[in-house]
CSV table of N, CA and C in Angstrom, one decimal:
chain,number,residue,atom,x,y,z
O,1,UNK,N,11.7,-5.6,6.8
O,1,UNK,CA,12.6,-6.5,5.9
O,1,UNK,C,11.8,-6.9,4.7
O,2,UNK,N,12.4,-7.8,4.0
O,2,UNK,CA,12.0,-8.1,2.9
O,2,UNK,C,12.0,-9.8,2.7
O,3,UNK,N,11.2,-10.1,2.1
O,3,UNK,CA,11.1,-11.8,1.8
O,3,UNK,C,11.8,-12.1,0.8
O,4,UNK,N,11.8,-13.5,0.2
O,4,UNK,CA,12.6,-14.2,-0.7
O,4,UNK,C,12.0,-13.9,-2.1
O,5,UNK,N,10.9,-13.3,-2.2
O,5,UNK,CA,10.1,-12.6,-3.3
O,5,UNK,C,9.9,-11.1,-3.9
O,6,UNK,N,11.1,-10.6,-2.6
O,6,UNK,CA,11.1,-9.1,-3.6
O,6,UNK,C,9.9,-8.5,-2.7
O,7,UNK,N,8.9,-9.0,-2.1
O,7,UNK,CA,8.0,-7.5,-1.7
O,7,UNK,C,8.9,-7.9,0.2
O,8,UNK,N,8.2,-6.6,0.7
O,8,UNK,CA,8.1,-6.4,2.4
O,8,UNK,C,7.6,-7.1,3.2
O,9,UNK,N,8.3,-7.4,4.2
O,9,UNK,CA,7.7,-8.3,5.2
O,9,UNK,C,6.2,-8.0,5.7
O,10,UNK,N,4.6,-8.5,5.6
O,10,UNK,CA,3.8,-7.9,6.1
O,10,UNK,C,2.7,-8.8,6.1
O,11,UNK,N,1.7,-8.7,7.0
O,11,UNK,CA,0.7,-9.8,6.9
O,11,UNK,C,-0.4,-9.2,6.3
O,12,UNK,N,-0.3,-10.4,5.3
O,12,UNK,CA,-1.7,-10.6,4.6
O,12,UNK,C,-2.8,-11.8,5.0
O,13,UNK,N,-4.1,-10.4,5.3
O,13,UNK,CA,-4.9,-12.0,6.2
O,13,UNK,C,-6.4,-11.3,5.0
O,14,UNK,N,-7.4,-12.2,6.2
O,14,UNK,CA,-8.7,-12.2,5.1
O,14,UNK,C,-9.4,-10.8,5.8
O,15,UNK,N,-10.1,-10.2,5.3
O,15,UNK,CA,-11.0,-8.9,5.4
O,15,UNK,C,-11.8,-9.7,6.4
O,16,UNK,N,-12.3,-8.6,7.8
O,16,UNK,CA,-12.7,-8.5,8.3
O,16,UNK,C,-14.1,-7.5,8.8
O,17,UNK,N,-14.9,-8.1,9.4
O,17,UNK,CA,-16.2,-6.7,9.9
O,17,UNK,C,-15.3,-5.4,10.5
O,18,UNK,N,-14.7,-5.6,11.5
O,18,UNK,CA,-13.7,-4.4,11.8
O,18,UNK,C,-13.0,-3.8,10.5
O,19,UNK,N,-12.6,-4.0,9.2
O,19,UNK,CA,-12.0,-3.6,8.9
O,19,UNK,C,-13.4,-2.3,8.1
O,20,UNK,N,-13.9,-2.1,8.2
O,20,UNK,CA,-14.9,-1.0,8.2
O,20,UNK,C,-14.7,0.3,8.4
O,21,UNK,N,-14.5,-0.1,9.8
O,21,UNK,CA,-13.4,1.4,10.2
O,21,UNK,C,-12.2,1.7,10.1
O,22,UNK,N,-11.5,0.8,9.4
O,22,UNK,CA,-9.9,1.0,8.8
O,22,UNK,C,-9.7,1.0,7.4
O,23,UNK,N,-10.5,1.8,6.6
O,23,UNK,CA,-10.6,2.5,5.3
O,23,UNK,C,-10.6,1.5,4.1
O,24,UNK,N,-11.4,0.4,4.3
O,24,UNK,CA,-10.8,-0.9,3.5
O,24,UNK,C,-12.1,-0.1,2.1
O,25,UNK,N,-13.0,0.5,2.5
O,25,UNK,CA,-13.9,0.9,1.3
O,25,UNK,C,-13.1,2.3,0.7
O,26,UNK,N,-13.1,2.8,1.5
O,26,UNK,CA,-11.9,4.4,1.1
O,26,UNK,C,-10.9,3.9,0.1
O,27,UNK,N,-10.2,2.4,0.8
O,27,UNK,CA,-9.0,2.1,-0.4
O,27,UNK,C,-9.6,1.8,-1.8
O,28,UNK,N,-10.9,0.7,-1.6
O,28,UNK,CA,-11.4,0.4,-2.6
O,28,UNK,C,-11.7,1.4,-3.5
O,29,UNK,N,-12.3,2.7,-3.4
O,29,UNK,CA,-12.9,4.1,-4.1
O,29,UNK,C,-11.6,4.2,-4.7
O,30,UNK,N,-10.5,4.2,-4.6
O,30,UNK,CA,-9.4,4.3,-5.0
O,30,UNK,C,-8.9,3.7,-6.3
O,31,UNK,N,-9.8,2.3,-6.8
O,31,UNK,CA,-9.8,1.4,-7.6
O,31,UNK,C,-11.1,1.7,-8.7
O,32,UNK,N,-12.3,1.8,-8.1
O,32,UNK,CA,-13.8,2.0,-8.7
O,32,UNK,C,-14.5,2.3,-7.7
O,33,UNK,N,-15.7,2.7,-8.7
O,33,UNK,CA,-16.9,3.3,-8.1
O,33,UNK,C,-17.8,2.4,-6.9
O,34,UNK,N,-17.6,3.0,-5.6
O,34,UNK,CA,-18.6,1.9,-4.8
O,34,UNK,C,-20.0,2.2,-4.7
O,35,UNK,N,-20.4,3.1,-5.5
O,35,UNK,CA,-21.7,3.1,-5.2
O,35,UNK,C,-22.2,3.4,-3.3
O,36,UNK,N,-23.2,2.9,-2.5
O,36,UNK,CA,-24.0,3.2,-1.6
O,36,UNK,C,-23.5,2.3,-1.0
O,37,UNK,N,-22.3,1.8,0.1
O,37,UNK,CA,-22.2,0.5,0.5
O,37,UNK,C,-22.2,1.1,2.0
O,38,UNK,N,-23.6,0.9,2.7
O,38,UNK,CA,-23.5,1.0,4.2
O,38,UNK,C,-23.1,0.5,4.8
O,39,UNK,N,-22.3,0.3,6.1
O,39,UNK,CA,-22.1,-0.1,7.1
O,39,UNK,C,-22.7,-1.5,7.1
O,40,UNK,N,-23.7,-1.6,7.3
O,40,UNK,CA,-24.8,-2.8,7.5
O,40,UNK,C,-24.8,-3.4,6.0
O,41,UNK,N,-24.6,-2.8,4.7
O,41,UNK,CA,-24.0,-3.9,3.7
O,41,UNK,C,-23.1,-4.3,3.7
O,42,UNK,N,-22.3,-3.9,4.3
O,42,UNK,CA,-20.8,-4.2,4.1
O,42,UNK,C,-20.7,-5.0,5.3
O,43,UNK,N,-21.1,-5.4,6.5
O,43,UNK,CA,-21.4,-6.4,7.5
O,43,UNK,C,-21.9,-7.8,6.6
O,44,UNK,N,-23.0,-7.2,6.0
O,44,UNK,CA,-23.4,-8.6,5.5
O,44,UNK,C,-22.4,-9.4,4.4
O,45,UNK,N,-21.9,-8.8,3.7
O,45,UNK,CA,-20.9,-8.9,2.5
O,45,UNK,C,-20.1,-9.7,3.0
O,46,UNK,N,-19.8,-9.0,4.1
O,46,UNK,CA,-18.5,-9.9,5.1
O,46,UNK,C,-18.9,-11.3,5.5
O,47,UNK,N,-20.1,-11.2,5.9
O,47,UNK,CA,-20.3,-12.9,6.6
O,47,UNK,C,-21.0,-13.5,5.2
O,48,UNK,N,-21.4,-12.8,3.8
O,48,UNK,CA,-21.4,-13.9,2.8
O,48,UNK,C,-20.2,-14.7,2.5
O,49,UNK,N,-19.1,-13.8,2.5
O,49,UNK,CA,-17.8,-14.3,1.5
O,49,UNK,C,-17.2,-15.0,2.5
O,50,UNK,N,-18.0,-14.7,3.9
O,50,UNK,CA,-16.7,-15.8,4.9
O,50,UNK,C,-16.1,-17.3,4.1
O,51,UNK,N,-17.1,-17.9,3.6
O,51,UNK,CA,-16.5,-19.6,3.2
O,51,UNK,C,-16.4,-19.6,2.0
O,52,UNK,N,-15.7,-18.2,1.1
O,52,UNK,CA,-15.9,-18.3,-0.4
O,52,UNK,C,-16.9,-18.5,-1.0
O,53,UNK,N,-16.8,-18.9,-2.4
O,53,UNK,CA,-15.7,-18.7,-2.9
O,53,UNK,C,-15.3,-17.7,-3.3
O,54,UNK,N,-15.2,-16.7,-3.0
O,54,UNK,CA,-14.3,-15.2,-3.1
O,54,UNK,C,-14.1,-15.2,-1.9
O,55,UNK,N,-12.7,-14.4,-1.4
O,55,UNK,CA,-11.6,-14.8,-0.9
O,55,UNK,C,-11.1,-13.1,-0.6
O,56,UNK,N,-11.5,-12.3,0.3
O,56,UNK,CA,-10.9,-10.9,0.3
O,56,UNK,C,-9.8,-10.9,1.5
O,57,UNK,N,-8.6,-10.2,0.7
O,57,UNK,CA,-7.3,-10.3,1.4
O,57,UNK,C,-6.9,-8.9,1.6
O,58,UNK,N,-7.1,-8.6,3.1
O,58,UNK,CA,-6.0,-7.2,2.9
O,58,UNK,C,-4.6,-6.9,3.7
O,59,UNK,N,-4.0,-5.7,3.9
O,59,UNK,CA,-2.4,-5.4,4.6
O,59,UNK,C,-3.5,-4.6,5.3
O,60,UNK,N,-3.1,-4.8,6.6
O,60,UNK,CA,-3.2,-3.6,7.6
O,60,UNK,C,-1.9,-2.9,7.9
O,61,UNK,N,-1.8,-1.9,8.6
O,61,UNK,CA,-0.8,-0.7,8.4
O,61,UNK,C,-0.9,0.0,10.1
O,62,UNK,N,-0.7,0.3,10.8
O,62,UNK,CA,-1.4,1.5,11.9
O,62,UNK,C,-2.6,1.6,11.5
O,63,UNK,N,-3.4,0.6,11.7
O,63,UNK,CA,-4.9,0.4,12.0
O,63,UNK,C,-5.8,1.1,10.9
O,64,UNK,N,-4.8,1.4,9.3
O,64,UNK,CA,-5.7,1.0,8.3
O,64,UNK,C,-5.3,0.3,7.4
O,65,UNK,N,-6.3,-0.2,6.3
O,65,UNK,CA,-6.5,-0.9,5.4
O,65,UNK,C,-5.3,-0.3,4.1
O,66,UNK,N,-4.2,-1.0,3.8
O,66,UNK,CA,-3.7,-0.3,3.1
O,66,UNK,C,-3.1,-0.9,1.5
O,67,UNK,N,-3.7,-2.1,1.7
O,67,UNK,CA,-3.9,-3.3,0.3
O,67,UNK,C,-5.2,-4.0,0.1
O,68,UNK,N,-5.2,-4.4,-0.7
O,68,UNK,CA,-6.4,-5.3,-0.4
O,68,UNK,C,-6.6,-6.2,-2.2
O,69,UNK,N,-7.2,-7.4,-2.6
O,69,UNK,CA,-7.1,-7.7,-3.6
O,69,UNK,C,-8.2,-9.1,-2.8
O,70,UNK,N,-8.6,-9.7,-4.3
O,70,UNK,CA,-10.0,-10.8,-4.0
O,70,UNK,C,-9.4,-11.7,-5.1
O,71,UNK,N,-9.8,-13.2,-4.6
O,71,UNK,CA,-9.7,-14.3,-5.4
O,71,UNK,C,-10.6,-14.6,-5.5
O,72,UNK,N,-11.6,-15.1,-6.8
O,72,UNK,CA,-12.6,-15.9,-6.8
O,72,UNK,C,-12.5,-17.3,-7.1
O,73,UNK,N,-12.5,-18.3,-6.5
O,73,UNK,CA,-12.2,-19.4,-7.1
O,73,UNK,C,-13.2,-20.1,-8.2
O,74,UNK,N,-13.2,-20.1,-9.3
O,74,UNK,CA,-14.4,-20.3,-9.6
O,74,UNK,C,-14.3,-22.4,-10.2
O,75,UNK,N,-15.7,-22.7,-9.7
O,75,UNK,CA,-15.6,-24.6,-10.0
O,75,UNK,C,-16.4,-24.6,-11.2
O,76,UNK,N,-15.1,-25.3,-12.1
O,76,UNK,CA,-15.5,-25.5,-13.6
O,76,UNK,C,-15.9,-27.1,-13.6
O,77,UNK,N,-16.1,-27.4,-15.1
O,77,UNK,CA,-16.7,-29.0,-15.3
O,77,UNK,C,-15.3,-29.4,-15.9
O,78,UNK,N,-14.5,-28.3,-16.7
O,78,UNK,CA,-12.8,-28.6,-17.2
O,78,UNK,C,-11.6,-29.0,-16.6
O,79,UNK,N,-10.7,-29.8,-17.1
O,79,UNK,CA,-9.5,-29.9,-16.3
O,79,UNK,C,-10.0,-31.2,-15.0
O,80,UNK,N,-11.5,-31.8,-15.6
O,80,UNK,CA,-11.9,-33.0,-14.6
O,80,UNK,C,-12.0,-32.0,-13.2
O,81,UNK,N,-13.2,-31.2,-13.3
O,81,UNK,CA,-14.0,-30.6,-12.5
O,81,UNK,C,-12.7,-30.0,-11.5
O,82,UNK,N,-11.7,-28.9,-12.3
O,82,UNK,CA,-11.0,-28.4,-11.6
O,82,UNK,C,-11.5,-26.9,-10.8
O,83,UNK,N,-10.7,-26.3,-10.6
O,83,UNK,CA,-10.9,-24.9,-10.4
O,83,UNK,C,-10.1,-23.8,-11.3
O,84,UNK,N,-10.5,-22.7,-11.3
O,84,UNK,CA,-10.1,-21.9,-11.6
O,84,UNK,C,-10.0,-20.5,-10.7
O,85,UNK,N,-8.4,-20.0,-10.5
O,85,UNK,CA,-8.5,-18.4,-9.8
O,85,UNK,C,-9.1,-17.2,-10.1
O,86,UNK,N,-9.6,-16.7,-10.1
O,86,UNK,CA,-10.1,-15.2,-10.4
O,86,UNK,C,-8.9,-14.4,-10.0
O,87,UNK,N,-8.2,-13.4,-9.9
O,87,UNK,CA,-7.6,-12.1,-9.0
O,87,UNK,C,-8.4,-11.4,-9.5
O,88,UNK,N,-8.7,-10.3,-8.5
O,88,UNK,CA,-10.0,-8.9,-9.0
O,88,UNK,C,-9.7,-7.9,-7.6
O,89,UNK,N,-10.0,-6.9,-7.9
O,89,UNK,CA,-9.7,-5.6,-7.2
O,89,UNK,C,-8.1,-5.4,-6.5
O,90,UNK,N,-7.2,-5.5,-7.1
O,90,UNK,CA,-6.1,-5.4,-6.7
O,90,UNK,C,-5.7,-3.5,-6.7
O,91,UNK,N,-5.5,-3.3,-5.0
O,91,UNK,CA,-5.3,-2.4,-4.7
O,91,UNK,C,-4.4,-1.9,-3.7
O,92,UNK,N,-3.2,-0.8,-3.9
O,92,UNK,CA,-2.9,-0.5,-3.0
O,92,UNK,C,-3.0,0.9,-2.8
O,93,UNK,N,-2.9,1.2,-1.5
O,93,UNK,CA,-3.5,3.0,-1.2
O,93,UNK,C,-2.4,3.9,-2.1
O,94,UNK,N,-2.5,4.9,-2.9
O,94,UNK,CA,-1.4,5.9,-3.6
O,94,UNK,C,-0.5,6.2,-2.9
O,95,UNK,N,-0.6,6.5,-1.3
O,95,UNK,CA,0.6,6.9,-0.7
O,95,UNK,C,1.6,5.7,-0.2
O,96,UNK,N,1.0,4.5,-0.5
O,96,UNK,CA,2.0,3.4,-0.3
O,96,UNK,C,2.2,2.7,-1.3
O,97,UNK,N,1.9,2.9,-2.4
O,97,UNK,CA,2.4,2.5,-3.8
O,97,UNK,C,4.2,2.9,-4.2
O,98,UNK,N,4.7,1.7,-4.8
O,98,UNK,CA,5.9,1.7,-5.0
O,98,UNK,C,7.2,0.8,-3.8
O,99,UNK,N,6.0,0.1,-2.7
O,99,UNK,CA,6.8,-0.7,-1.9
O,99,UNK,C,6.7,-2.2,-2.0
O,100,UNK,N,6.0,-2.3,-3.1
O,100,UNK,CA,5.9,-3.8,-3.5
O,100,UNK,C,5.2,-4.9,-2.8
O,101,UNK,N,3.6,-3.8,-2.5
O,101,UNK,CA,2.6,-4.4,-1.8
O,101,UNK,C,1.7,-5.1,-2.6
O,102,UNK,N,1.6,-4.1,-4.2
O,102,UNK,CA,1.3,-5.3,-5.1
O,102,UNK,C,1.4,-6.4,-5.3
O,103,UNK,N,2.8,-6.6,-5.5
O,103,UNK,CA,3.3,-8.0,-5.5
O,103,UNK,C,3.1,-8.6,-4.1
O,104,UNK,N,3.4,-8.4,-2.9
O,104,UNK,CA,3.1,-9.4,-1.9
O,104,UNK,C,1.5,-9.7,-2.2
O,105,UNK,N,0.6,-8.7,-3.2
O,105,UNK,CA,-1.1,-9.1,-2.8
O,105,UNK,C,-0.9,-10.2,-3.9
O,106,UNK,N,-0.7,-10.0,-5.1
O,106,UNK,CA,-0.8,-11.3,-6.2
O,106,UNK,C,-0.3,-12.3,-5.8
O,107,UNK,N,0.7,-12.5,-4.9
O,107,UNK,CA,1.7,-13.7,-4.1
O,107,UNK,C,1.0,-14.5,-3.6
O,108,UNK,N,0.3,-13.5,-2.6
O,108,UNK,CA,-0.4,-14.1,-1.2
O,108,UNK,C,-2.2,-14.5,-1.9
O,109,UNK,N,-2.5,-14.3,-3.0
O,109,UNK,CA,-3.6,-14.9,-3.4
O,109,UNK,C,-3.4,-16.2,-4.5
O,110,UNK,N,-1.8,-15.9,-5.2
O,110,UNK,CA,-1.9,-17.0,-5.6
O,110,UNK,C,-1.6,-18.0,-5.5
O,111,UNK,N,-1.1,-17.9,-3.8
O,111,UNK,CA,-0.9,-19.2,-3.0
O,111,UNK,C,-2.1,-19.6,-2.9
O,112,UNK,N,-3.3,-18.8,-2.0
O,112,UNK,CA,-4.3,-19.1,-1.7
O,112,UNK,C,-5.0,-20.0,-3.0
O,113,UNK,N,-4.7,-19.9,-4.0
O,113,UNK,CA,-5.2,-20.8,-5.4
O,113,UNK,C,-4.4,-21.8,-5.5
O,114,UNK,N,-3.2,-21.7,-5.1
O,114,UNK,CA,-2.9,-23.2,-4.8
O,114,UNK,C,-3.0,-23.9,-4.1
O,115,UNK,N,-3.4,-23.7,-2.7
O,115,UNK,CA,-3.7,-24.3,-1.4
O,115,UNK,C,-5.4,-25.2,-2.0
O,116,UNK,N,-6.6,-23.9,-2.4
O,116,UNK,CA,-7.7,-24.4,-2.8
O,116,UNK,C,-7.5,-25.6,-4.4
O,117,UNK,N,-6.4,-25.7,-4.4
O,117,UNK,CA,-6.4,-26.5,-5.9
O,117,UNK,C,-7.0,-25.8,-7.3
O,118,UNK,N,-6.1,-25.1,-7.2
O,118,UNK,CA,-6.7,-24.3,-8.7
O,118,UNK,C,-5.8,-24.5,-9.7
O,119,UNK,N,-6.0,-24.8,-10.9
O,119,UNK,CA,-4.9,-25.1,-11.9
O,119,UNK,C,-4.1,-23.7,-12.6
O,120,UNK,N,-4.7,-23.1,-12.3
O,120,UNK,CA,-4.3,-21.8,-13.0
O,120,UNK,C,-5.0,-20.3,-12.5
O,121,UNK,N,-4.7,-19.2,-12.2
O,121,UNK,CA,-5.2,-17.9,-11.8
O,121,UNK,C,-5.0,-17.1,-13.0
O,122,UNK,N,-5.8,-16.4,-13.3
O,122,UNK,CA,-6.1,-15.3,-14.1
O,122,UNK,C,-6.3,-14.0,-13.5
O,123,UNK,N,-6.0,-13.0,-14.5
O,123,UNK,CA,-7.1,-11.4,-13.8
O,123,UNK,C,-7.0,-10.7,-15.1
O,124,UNK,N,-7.9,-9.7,-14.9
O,124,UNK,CA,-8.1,-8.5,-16.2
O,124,UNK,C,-7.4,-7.8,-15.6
O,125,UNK,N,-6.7,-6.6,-16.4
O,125,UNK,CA,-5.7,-5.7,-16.2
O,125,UNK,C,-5.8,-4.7,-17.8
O,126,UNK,N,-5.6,-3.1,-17.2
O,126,UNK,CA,-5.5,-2.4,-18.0
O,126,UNK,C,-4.3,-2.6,-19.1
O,127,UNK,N,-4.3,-1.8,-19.9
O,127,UNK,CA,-2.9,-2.1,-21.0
O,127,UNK,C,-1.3,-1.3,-19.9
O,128,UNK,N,-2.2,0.2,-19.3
O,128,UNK,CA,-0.8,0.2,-18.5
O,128,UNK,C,-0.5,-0.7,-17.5
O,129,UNK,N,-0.8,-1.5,-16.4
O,129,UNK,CA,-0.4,-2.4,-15.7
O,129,UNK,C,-0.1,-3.4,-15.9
O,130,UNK,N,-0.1,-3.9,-17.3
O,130,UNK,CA,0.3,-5.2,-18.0
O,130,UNK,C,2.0,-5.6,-17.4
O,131,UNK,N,2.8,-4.2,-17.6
O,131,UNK,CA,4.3,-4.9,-17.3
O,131,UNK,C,4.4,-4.8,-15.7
O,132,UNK,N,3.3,-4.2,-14.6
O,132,UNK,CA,3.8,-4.8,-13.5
O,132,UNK,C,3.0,-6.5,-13.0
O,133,UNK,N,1.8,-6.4,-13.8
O,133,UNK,CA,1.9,-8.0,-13.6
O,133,UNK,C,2.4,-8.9,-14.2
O,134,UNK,N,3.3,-8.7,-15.4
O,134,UNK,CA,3.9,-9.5,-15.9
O,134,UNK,C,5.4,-9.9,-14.9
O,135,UNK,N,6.0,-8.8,-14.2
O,135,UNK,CA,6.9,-8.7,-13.1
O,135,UNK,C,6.2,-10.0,-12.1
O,136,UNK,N,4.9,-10.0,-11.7
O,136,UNK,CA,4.4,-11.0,-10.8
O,136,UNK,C,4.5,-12.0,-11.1
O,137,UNK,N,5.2,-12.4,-12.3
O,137,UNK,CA,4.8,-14.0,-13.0
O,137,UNK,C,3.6,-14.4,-13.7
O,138,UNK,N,2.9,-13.5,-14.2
O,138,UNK,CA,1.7,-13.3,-14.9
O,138,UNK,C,2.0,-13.3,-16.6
O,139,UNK,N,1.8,-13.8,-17.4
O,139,UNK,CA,1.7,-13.4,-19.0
O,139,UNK,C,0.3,-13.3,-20.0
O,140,UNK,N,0.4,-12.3,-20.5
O,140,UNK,CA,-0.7,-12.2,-21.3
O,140,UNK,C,-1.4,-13.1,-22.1
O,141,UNK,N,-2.5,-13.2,-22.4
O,141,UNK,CA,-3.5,-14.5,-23.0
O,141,UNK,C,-4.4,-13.9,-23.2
O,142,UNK,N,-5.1,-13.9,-24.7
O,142,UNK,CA,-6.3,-13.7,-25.0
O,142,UNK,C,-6.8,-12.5,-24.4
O,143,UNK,N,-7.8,-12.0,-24.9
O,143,UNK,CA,-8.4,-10.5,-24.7
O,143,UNK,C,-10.1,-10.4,-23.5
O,144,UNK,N,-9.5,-9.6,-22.4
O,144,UNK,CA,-11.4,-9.0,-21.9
O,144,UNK,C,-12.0,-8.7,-22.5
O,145,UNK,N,-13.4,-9.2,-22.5
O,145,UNK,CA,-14.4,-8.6,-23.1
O,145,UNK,C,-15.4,-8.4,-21.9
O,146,UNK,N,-16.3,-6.9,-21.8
O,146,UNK,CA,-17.3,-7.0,-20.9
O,146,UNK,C,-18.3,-6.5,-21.5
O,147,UNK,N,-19.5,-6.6,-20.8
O,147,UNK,CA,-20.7,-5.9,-21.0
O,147,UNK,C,-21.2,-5.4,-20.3
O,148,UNK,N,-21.6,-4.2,-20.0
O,148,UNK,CA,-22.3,-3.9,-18.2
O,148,UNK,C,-23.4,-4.1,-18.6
O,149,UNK,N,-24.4,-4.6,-17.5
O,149,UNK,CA,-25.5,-4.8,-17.6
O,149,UNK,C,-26.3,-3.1,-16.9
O,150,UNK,N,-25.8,-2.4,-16.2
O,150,UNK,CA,-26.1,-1.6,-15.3
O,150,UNK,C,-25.1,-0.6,-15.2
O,151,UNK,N,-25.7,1.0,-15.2
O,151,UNK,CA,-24.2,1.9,-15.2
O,151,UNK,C,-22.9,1.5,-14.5
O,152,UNK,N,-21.5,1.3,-15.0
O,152,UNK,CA,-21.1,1.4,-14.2
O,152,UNK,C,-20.0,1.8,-13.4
């Protein structure tokens, strides 16, 4: 079924050590380059981000990983020592693209920025994805700028 927001009924919870063996890095390759991420980094990764502030959310499926998307909350000195959302790696697997898992992932994190008291959530986005996050309730503001420090 479907919720009161247009995506599918489906639980979105926080990334897990098990989720290792249910393709949550496979999905990610799917988004960018992961580089060398062993087993044993990707354990530790998991029990850094346990208490934030980054925030990894994914859909499980028949026992794989088949969304996944990160909030960072970041603590500013503006807005009287408010917060601010990050959204970053928003992903859904290609063969399940088009069921409106996107949208339950930007939903379901930018609750989680409201719950943590965030005044506002942002994310970078390419120029073609612009009109499905604008669909999310998202509008454009000001331009990214990056620098890599390191290939990447």
């Amino acid at each position: 079924g479907d919720d009161a927001e247009g995506g599918p009924c489906v639980l979105v919870r926080q990334l897990q050590a098990a989720d290792y063996g249910k393709g949550f890095l496979e999905l990610l390759g799917q988004l960018t380059s992961l580089g060398n991420v062993s087993k044993e980094k990707f354990l530790a990764r998991v029990l850094e981000i346990r208490a934030g502030p980054e925030y990894v959310y994914v859909v499980e499926d028949n026992g794989r990983i088949i969304a996944a998307g990160t909030l960072l909350a970041e603590r500013k000195f503006a807005r009287g020592c408010g917060m601010c959302g990050h959204i970053e790696d928003i992903v859904v697997d290609g063969s399940q693209r088009g069921r409106g898992l996107g949208l339950v992932m930007i939903t379901a994190l930018t609750r989680v920025a409201e719950r943590l008291g965030c005044y506002k959530v942002i994310l970078d986005c390419s120029e073609q994805n612009q009109p499905f996050y604008e669909r999310c309730g998202m509008a454009r503001k000001e331009v990214q700028m990056a620098r890599y420090l390191l290939d990447p």
